[in-house]
mmCIF file with all atom_site columns, C-alpha atoms in Angstrom:
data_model
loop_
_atom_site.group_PDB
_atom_site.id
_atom_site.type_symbol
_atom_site.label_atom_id
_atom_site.label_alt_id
_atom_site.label_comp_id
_atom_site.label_asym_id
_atom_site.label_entity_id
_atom_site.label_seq_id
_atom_site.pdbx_PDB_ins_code
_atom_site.Cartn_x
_atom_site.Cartn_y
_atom_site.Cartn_z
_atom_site.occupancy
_atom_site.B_iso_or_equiv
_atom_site.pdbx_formal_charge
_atom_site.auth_seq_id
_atom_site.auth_comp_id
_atom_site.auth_asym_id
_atom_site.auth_atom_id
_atom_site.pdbx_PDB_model_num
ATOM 1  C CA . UNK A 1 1  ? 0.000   0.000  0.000  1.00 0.00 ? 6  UNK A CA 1
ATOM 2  C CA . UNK A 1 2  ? 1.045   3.053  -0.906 1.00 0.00 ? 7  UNK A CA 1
ATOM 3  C CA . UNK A 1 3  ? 1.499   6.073  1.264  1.00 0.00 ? 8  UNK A CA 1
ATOM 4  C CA . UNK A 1 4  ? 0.914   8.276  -1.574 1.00 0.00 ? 9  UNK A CA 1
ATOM 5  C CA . UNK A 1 5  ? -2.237  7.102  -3.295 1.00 0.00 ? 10 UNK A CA 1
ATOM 6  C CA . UNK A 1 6  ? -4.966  7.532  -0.233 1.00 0.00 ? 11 UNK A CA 1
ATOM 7  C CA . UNK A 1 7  ? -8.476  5.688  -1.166 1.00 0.00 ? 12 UNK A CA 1
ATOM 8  C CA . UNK A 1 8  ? -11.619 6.562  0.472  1.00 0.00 ? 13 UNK A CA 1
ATOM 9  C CA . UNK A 1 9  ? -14.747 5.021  1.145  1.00 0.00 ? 14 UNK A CA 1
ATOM 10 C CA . UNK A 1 10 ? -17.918 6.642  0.103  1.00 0.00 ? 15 UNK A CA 1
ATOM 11 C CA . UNK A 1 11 ? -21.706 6.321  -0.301 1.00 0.00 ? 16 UNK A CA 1
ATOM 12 C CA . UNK A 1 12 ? -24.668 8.061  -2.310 1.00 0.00 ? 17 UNK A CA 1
ATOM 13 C CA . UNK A 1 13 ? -26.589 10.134 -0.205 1.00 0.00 ? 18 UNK A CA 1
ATOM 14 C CA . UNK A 1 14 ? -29.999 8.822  0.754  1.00 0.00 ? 19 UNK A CA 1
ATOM 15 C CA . UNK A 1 15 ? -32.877 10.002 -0.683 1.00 0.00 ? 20 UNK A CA 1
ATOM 16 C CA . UNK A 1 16 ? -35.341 9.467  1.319  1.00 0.00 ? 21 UNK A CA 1
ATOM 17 C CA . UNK A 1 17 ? -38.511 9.605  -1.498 1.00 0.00 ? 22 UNK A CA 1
ATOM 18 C CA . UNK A 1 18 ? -37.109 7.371  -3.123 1.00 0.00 ? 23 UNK A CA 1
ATOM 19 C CA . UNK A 1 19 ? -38.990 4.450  -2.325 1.00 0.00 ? 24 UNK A CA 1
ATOM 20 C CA . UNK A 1 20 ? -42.397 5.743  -3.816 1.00 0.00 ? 25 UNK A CA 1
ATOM 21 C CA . UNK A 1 21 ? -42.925 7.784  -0.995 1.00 0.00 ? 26 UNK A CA 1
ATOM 22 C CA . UNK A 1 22 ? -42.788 11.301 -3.172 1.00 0.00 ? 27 UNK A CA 1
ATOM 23 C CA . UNK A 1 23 ? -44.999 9.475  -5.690 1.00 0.00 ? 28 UNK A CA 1
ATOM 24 C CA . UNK A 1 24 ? -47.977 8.488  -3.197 1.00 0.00 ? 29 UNK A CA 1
ATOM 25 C CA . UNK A 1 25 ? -47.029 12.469 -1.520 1.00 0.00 ? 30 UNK A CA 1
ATOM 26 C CA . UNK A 1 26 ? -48.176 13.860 -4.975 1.00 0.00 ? 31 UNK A CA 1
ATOM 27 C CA . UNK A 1 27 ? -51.374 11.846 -5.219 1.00 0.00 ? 32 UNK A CA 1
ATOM 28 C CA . UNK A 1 28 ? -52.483 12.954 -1.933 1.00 0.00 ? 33 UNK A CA 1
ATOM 29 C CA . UNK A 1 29 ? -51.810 16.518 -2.612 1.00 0.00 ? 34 UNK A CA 1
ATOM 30 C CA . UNK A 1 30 ? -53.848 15.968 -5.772 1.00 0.00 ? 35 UNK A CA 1
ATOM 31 C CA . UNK A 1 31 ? -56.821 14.920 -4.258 1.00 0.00 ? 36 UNK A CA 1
ATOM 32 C CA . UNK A 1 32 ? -60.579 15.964 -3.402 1.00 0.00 ? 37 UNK A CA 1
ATOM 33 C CA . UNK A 1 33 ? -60.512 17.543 -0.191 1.00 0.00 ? 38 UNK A CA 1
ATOM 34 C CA . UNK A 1 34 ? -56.836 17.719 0.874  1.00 0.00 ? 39 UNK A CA 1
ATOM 35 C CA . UNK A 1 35 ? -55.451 20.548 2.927  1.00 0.00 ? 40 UNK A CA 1
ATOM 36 C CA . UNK A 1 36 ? -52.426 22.754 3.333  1.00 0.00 ? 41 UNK A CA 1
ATOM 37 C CA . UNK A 1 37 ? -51.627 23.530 6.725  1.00 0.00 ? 42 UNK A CA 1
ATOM 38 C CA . UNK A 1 38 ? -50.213 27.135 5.327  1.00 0.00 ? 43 UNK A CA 1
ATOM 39 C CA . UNK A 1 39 ? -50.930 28.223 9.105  1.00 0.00 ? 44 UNK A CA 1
ATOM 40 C CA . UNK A 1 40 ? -50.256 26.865 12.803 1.00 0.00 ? 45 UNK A CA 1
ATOM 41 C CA . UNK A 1 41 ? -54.199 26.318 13.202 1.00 0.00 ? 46 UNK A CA 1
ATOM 42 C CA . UNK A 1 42 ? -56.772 27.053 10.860 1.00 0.00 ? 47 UNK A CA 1
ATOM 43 C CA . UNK A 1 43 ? -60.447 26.984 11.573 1.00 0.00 ? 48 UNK A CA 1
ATOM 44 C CA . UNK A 1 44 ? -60.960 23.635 8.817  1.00 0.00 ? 49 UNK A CA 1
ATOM 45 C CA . UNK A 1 45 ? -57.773 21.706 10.546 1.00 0.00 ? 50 UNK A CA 1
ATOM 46 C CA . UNK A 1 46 ? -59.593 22.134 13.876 1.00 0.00 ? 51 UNK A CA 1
ATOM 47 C CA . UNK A 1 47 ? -62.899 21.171 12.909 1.00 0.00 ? 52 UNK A CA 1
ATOM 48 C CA . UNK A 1 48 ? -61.309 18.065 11.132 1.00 0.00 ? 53 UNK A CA 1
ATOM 49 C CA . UNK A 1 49 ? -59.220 17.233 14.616 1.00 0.00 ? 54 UNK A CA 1
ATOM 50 C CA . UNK A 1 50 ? -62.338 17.713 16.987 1.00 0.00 ? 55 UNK A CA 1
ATOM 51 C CA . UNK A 1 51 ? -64.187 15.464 14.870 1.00 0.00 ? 56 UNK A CA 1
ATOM 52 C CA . UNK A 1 52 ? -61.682 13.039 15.347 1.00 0.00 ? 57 UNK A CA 1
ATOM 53 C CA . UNK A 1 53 ? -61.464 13.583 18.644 1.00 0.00 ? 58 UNK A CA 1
ATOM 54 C CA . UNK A 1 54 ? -64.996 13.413 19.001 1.00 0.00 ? 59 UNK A CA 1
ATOM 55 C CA . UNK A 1 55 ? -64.910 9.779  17.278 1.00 0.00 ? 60 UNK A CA 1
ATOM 56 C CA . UNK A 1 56 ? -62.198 8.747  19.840 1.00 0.00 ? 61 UNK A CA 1
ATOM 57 C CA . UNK A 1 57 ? -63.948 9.411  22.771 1.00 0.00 ? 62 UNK A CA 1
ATOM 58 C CA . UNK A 1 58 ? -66.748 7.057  21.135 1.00 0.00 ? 63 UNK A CA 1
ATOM 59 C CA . UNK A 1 59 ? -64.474 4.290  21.276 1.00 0.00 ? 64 UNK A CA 1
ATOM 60 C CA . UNK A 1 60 ? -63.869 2.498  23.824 1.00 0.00 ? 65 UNK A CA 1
ATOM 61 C CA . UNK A 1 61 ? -60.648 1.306  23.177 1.00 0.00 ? 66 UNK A CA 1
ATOM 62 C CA . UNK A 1 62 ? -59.533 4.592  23.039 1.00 0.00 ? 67 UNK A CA 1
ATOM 63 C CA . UNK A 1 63 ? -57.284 6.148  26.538 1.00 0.00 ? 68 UNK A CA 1
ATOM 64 C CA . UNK A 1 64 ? -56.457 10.057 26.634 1.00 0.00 ? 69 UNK A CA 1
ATOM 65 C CA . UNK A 1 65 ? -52.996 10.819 27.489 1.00 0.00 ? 70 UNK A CA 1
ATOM 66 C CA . UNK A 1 66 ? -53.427 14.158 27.788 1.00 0.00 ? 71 UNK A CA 1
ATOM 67 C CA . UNK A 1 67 ? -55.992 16.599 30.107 1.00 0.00 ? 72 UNK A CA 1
ATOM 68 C CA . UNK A 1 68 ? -55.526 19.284 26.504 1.00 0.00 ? 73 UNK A CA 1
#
């Protein structure tokens, strides 16, 4: 081995869409009904999250971590 011909080890970088992933993000962006969340909290993200909510407390499977 030479002391003046130094090899080094390297990899691709990971892309991590590359799986499909950034393929099944653009379908969901395309569809009927999808939202942005261009804001911390908007009025339609919290009516979407209460109703959630509302369908966990239904269940009663379902534990609350949280007293929020």
């Amino acid at each position: 081995m030479s002391l003046f011909h130094k090899q080094q080890l390297a990899f691709q970088p990971i892309d991590p869409l590359a799986d499909g992933l950034g393929d099944d993000i653009k379908v969901e962006r395309n569809e009927d009904g999808h939202f942005e969340l261009t804001e911390q909290l908007d009025g339609r993200l919290a009516d979407e999250w209460e109703e959630i909510l509302s369908d966990a407390r239904r269940d009663p499977d379902f534990t609350f971590v949280s007293g929020d």
